[in-house]
Coordinates of C-alpha atoms and ligand atoms in Angstrom, one line a residue:
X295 CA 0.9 23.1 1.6
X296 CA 2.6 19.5 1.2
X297 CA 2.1 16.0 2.7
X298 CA 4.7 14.2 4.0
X299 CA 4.3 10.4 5.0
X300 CA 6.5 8.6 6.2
X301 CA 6.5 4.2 6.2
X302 CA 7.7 2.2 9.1
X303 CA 11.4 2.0 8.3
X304 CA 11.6 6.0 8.1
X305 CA 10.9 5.8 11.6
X306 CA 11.8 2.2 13.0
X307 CA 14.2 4.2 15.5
X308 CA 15.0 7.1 17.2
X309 CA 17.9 7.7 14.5
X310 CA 15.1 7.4 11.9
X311 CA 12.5 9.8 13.9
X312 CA 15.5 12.5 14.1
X313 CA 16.5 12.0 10.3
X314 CA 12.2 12.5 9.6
X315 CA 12.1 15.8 11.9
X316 CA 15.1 17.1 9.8
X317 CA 13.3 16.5 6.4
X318 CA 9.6 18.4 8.0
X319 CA 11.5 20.9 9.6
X320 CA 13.4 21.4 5.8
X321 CA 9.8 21.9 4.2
X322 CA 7.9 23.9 7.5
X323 CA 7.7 26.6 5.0
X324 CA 5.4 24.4 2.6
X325 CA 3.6 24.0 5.7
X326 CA 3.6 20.3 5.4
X327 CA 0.9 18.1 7.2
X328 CA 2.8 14.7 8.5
X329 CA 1.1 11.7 7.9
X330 CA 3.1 8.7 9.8
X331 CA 3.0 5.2 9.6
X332 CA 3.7 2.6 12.7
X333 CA 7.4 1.8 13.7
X334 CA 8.4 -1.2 11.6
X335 CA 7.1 -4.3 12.3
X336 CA 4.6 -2.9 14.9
X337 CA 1.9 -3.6 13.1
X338 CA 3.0 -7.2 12.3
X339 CA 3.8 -7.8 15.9
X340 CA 0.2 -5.9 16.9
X341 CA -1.7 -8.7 14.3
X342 CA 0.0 -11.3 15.7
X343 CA -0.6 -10.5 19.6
X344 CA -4.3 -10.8 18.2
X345 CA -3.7 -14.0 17.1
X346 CA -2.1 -15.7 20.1
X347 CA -4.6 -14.3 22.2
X348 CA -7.1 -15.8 19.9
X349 CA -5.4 -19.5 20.4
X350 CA -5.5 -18.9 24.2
X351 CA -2.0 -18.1 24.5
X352 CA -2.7 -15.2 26.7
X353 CA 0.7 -14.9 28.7
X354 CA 2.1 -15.1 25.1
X355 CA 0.1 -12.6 23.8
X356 CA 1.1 -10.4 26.7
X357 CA 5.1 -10.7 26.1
X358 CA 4.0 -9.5 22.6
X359 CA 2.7 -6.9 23.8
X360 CA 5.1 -5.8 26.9
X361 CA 8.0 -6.1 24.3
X362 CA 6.3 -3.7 22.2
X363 CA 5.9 -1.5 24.6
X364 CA 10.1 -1.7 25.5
X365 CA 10.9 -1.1 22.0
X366 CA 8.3 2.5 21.8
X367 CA 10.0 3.5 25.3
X368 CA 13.7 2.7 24.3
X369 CA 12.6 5.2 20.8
X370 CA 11.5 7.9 23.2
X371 CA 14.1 8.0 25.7
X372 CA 16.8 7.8 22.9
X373 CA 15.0 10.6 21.0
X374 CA 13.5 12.9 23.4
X375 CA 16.2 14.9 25.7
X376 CA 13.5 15.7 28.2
X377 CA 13.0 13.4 31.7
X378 CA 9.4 14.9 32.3
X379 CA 8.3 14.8 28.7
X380 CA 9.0 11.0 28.5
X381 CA 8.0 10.3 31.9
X382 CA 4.5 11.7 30.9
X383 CA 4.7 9.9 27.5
X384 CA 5.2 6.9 28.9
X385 CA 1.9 7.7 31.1
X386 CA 0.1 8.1 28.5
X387 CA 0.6 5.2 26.9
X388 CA 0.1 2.8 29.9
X389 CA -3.8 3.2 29.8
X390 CA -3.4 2.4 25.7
X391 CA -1.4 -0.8 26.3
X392 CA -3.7 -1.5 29.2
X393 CA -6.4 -1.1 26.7
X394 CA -4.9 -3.5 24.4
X395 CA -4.1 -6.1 27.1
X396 CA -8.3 -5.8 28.1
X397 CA -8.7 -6.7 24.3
X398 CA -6.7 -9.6 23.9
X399 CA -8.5 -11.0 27.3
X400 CA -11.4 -10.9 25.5
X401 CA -10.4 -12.5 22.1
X402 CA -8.6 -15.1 24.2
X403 CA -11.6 -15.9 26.5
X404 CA -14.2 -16.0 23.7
X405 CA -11.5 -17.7 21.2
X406 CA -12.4 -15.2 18.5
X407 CA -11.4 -12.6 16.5
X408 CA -13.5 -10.5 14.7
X409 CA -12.5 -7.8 12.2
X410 CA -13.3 -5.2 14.2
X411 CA -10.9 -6.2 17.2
X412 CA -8.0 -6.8 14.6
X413 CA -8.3 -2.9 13.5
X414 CA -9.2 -2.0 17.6
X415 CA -5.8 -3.7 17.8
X416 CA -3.5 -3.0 14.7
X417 CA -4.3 0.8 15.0
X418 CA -2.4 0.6 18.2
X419 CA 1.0 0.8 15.9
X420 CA 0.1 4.6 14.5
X421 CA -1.2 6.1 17.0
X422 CA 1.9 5.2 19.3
X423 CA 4.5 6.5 16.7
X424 CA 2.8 10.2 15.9
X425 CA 2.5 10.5 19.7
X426 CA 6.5 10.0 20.3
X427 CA 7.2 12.0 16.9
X428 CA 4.8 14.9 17.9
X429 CA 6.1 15.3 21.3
X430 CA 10.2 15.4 20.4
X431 CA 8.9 18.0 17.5
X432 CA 7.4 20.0 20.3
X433 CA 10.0 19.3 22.8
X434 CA 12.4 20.8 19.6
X435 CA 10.6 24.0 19.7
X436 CA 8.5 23.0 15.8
X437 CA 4.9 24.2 15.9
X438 CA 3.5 20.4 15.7
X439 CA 0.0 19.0 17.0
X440 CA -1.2 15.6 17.2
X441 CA -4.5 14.8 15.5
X442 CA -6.2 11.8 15.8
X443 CA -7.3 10.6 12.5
X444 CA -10.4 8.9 13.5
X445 CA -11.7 12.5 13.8
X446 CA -11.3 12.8 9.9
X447 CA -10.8 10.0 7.7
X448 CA -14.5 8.6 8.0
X449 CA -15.1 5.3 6.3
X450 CA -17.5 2.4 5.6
X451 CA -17.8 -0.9 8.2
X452 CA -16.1 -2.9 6.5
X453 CA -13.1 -3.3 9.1
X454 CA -9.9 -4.6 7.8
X455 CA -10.3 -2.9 4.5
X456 CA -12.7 0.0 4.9
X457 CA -13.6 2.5 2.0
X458 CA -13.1 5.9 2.9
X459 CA -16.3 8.2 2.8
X460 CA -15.0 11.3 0.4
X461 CA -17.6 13.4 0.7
X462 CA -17.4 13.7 4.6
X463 CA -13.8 13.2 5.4
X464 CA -13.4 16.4 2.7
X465 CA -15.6 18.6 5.1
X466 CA -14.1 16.8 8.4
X467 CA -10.6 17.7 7.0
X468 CA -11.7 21.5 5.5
X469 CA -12.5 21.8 9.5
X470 CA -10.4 20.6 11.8
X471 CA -7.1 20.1 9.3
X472 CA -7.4 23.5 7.4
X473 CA -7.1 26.0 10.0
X474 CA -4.4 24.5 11.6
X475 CA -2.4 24.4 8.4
X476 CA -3.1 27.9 8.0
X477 CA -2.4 29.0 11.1
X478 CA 1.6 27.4 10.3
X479 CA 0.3 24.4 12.8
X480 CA 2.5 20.9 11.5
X481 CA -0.2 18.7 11.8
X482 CA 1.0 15.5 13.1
X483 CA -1.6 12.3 12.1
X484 CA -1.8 8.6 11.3
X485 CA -1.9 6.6 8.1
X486 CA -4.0 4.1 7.6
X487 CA -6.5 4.1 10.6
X488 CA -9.7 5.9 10.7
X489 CA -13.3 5.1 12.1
X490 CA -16.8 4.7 10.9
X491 CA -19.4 7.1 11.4
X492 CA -20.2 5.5 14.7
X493 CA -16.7 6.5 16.0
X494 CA -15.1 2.7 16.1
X495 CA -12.0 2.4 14.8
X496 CA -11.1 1.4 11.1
X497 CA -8.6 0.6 9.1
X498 CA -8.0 1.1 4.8
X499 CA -6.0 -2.2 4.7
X500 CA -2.3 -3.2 5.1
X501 CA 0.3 -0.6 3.5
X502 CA -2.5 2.0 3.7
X503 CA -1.2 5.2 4.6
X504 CA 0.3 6.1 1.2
X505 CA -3.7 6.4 0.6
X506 CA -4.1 7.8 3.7
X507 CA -1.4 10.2 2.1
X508 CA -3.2 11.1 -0.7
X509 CA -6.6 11.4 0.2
X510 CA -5.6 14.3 2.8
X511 CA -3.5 15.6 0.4
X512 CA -6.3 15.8 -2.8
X513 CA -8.8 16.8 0.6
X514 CA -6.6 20.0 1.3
X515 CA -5.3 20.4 -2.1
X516 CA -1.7 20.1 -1.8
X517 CA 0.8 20.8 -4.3
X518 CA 2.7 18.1 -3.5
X519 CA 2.1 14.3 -1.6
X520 CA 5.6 13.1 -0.7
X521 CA 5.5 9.2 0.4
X522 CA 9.1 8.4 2.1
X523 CA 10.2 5.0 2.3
X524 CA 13.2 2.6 2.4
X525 CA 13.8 2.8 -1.1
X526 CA 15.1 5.5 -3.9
X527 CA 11.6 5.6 -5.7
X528 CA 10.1 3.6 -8.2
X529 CA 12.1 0.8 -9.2
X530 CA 12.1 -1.0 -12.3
X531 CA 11.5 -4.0 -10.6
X532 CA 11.2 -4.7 -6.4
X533 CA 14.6 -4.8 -5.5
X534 CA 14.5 -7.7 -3.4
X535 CA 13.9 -9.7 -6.5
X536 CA 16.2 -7.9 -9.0
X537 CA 18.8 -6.5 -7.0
X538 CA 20.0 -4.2 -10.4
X539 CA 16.6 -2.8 -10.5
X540 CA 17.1 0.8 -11.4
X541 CA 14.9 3.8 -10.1
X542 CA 12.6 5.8 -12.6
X543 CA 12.9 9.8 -12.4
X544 CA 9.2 10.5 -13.4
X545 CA 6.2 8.1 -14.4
X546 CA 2.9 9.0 -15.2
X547 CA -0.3 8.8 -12.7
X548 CA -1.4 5.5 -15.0
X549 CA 2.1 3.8 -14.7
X550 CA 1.9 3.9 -11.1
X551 CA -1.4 2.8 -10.7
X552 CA -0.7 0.0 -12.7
X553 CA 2.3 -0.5 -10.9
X554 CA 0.7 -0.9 -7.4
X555 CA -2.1 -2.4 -8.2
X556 CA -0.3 -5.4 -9.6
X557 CA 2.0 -6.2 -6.4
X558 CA 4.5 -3.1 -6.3
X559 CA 4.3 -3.0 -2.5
X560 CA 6.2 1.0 -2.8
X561 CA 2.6 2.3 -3.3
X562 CA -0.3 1.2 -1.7
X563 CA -2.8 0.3 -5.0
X564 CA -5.2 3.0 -4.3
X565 CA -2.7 5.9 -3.6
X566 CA -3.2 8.0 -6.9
X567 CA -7.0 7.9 -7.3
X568 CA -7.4 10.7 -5.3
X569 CA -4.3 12.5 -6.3
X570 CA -5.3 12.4 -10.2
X571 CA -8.8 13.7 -9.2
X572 CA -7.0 17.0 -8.3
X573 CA -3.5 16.5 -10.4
X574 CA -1.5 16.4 -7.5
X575 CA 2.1 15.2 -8.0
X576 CA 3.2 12.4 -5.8
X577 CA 7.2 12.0 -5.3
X578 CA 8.8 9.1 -3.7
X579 CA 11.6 9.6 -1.8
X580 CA 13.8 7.6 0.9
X581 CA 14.2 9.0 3.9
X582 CA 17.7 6.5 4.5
X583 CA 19.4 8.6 1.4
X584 CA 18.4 12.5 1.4
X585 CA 20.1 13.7 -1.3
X586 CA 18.3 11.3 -3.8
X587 CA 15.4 13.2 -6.1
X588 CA 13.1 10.0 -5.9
X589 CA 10.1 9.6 -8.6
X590 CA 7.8 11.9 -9.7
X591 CA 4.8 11.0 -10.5
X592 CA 2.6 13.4 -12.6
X593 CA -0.1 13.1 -15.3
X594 CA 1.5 14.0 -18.4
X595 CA 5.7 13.5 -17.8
X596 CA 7.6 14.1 -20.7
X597 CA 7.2 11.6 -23.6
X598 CA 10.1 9.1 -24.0
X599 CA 10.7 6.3 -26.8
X600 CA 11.2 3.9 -23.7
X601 CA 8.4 1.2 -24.0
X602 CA 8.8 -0.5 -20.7
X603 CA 9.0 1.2 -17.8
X604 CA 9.0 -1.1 -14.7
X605 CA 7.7 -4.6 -13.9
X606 CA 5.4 -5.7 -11.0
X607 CA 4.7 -9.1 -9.7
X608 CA 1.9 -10.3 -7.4
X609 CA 1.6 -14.0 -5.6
X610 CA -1.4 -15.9 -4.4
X611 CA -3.4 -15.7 -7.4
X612 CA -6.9 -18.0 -8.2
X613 CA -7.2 -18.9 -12.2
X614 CA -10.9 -19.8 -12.4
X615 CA -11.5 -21.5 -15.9
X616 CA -14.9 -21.2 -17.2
X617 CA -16.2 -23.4 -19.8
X618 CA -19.4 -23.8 -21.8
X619 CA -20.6 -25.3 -24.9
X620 CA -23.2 -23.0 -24.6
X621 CA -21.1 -19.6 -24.7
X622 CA -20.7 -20.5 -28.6
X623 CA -22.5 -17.8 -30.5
X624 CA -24.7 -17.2 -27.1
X625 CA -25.1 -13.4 -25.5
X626 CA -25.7 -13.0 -21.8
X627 CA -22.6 -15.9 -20.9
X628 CA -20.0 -13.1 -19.8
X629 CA -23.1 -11.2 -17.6
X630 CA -23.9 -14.5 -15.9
X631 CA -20.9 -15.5 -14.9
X632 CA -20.0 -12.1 -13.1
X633 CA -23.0 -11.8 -11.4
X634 CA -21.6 -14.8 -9.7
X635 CA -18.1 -12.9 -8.9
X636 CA -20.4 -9.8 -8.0
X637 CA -22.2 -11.5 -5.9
X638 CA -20.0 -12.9 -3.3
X639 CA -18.5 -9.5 -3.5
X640 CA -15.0 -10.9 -5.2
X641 CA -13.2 -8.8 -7.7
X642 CA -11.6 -10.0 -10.6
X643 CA -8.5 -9.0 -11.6
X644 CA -7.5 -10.3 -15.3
X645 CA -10.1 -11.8 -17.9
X646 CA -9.6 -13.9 -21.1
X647 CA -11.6 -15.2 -23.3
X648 CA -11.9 -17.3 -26.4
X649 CA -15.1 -18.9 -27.9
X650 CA -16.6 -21.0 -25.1
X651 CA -14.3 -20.3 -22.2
X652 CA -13.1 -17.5 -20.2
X653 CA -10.6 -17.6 -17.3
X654 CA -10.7 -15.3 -14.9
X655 CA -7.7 -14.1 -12.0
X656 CA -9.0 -13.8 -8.6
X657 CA -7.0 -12.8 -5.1
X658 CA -9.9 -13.4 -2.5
X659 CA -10.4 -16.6 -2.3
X660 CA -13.3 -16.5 0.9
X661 CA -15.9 -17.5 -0.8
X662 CA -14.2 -19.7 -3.9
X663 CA -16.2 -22.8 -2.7
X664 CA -19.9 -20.8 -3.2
X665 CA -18.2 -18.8 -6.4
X666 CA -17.6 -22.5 -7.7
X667 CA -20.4 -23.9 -6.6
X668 CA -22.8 -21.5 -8.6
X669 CA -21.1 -21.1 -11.4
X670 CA -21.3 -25.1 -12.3
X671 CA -24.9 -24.9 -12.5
X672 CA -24.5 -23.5 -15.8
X673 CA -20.6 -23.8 -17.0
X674 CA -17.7 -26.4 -16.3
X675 CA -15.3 -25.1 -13.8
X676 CA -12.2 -25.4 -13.3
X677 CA -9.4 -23.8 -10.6
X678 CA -5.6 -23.6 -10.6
X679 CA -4.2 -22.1 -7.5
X680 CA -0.6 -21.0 -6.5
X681 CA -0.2 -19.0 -9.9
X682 CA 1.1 -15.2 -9.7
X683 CA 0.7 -12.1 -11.9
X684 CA 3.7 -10.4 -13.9
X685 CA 2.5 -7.3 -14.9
X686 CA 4.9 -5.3 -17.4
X687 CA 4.2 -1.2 -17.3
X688 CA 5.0 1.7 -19.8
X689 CA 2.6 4.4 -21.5
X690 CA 4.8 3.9 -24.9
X691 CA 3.8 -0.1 -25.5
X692 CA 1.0 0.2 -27.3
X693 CA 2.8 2.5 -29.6
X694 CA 5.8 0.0 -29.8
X695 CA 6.0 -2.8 -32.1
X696 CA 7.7 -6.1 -31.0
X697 CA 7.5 -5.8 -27.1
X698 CA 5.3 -8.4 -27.1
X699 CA 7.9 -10.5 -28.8
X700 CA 10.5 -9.6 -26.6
X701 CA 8.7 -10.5 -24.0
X702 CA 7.8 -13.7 -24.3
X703 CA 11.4 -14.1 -25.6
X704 CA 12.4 -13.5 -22.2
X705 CA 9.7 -15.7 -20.9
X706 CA 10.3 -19.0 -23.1
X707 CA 11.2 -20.9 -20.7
X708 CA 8.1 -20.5 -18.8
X709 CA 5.0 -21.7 -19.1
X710 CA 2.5 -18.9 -19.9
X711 CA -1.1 -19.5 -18.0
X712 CA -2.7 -16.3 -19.3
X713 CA -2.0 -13.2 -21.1
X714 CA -3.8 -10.3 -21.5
X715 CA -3.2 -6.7 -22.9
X716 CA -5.1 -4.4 -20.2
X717 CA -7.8 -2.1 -22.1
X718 CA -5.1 1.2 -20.8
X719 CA -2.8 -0.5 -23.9
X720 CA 0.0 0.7 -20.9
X721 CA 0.4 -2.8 -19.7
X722 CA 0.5 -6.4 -20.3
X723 CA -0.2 -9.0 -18.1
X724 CA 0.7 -13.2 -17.6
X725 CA -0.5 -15.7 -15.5
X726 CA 2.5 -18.0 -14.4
X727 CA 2.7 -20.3 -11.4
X728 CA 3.9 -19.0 -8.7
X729 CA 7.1 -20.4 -8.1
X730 CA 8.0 -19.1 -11.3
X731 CA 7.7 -15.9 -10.3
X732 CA 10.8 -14.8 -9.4
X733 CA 12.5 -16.1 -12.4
X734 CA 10.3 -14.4 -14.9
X735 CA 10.4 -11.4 -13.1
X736 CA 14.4 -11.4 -13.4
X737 CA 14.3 -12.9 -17.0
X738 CA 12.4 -9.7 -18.3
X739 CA 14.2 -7.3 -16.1
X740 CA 17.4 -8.7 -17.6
X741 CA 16.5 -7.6 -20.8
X742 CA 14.4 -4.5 -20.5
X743 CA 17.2 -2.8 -17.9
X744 CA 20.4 -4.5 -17.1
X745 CA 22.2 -2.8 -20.0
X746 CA 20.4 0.4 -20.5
X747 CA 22.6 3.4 -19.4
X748 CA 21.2 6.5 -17.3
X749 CA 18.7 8.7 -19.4
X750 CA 15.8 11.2 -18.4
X751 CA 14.0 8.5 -17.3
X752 CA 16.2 6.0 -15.5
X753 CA 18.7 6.3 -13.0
X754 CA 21.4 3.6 -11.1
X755 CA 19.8 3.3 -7.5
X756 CA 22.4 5.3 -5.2
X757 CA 22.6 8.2 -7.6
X758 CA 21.2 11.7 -6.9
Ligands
ADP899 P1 6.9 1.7 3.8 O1 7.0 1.0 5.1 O2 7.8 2.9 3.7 O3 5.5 2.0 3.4 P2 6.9 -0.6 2.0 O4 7.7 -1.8 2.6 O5 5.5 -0.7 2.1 O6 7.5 0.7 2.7 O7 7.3 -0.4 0.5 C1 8.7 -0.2 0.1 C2 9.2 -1.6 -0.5 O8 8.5 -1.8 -1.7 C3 10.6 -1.6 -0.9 O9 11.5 -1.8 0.1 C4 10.7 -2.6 -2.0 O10 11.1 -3.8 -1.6 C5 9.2 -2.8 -2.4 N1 8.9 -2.7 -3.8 C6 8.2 -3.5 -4.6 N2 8.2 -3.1 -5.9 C7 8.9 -2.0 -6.0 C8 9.2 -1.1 -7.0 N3 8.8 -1.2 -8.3 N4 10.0 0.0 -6.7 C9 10.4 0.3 -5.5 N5 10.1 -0.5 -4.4 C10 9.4 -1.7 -4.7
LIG900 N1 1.3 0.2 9.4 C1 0.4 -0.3 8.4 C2 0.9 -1.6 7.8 O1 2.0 -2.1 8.2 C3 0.1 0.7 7.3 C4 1.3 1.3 6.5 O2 2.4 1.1 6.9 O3 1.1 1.9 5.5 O4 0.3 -2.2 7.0
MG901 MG1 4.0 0.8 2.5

């Protein structure tokens, strides 16, 4: 069996939803499960009908809401050929929006917002897309249920960003998703929502149902996770920021880890975890262009002499500088300082250190002010906001001389923050301001890519 999820753009419209049933009903006999993401922008728009209501602009909060609504009907009645299966759709979904509308009442009469009511509310967005999608497969004649995923991916409390519990969402899934994939059932679910044990609704964070994706994929042991997006794969740079960036055939499970987790928004940063776990290949494809092959991304591709593979970028990064005359030839320094970060429950991203200081990259900044705070009881401290992470990926670097020297070739016109060599040896990162971002980011790809022709490995986006 495959997985097959598809982000907001592959089904922003009814045009869309009709190109996705085309590309499940192409794989029904890999009897794909059909993981979906909201209609794009729903969940923005579902966030920030939270928000109004939360600054008392109820009526506001309630044109958010009612457009919303317009824009799911107009998708059903332009894909679904059936009066009395819209009419009841629509049905349906007035108790949901009435639902919704009860929530923002609250938030707007108690002027808060907790966690918990943004996921009550931002869920809204999946569930209301697999409904439409499931129905006009069903209408169509295709074998498709809708499954709530709140009955299987389990998680933690932590609302907003909640971990998923493996160990029970693998026996939730063996039960309620299994038989129905055996049984030739196209199981029709949600991305990124799910609930804690309790039953109230979750959700793994923004962008997550590519790790929605994979943990139901690595849970039924696919062969395959397909993610389908709004782009030909795995660029060698977000396009948006070089617009020659070129799309890699295959990259390695480390690559792409790397990848995401420094800022490229194509995969959400936890999506391969649980597809190395069980070596499941995970192909990006766009659903806007279906002749393209996408990336493949598996543990061991095929070596290459290519050193640099793609680069990410990620904004809105902390530097917290550490400093003590009492690091110098001392032990314990490095412990004490990330008990602090530990603590307040903050991870740290990039380290570096030299003899009696050690900066640190932080993206949480909620409880900076404490972090600071404790740490100056023992060390000077020192912060520099507005800086952002190039990360530049490729298995081959370590085994490369003079990349390093090419990059910061590239980069000489930029003033270098931080480096650091990540302990994988696939990737090195810098700390540059933010603004500078851009820039550097089109600086490196300039040299790394805008002149190397089509190989194994890279391909002009637009090709096949
Ligand atoms: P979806 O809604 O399908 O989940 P996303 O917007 O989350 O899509 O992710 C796709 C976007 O990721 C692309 O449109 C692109 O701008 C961005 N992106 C950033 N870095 C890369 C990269 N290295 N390769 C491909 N896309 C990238
Ligand atoms: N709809 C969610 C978001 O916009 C999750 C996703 O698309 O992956 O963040
Ligand atoms: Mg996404």
């Amino acid at each position: 069996m495959i997985v097959m999820k598809f982000g907001g753009t592959s089904v922003e419209d009814a045009k869309s939803m009709q190109t996705v049933i085309k590309i499940v009903q192409k794989e029904q006999s890999r009897q794909p499960v059909v993981v979906l993401s909201a209609i794009s922008s729903a969940t923005n728009t579902l966030l920030k009908t939270a928000r109004t209501a939360q600054e008392g602009n109820l009526n506001d909060a309630i044109l958010l809401l009612n457009g919303l609504l317009d824009r799911h009907v107009t998708v059903m009645e332009n894909l679904i050929d059936d009066r009395p299966t819209v009419q009841r759709l629509i049905a349906s979904f007035k108790p949901q929006f009435e639902e919704l509308r009860n929530l923002c009442h609250g938030i707007a009469i108690l002027g808060e917002l907790t966690n918990r009511s943004l996921d009550a509310i931002a869920s809204m967005g999946e569930l209301l897309s697999s409904q439409i999608l499931s129905e006009a497969m069903c209408i169509r004649g295709i074998p498709a249920k809708w499954i709530d995923a709140r009955t299987f991916m389990i998680t933690d409390n932590e609302f907003v960003s909640a971990a998923p519990q493996f160990d029970i969402i693998d026996a939730k899934v063996k039960e309620i998703l299994a038989p129905l994939v055996s049984s030739k059932t196209i199981i029709v679910t949600q991305g990124f929502i799910g609930s804690n044990t309790n039953g109230i609704t979750t959700t793994l964070g923004r962008g997550g149902g590519d790790y929605s994706a994979s943990i139901i994929g690595a849970a039924l042991d696919a062969e395959e996770i397909q993610i389908w997006t709004d782009v030909d794969g795995i660029l060698t740079a977000d396009p948006r920021i070089a617009p020659s960036a070129q799309k890699l055939r295959i990259i390695s499970f480390r690559e792409a880890a790397e990848l995401a987790y420094f800022g490229a928004k194509v995969l959400h940063p936890s999506t391969i975890f649980p597809a190395v776990k069980k070596d499941i290949p995970v192909v990006v494809l766009n659903s806007k262009r279906l002749e393209n092959t996408g990336t493949r991304i598996v543990s061991r591709p095929p070596k290459t002499n290519i050193p640099v593979k793609s680069i990410a970028c990620k904004r809105g990064i902390t530097v917290v500088n550490v400093q003590s005359l009492r690091m110098l030839m001392a032990y314990g320094f490095l412990e004490s300082i990330f008990s602090v970060f530990n603590k307040y429950e903050t991870s740290v991203d990039l380290v570096s250190t030299s003899e009696v200081a050690v900066s640190l990259t932080i993206d949480n900044t909620s409880t900076l002010d404490k972090i600071i705070e404790e740490l100056s009881t023992f060390a000077e401290v020192s912060i520099l906001k507005k800086q952002g992470i190039i990360c530049i990926v490729g298995d081959q670097m370590r085994s490369t001389a003079g990349v390093a020297n090419q990059i910061f070739h590239a980069l000489r016109e930029i003033n270098l923050v931080m480096i650091t060599q990540g302990a994988s040896e696939i990737n090195m990162s810098i700390v540059i301001e933010e603004s500078q971002i851009d820039k550097a980011v089109q600086s490196l790809h300039q040299h790394f890519f805008e002149t190397i022709p089509a190989t194994d490995i890279f391909e002009p986006v637009g090709g096949k």
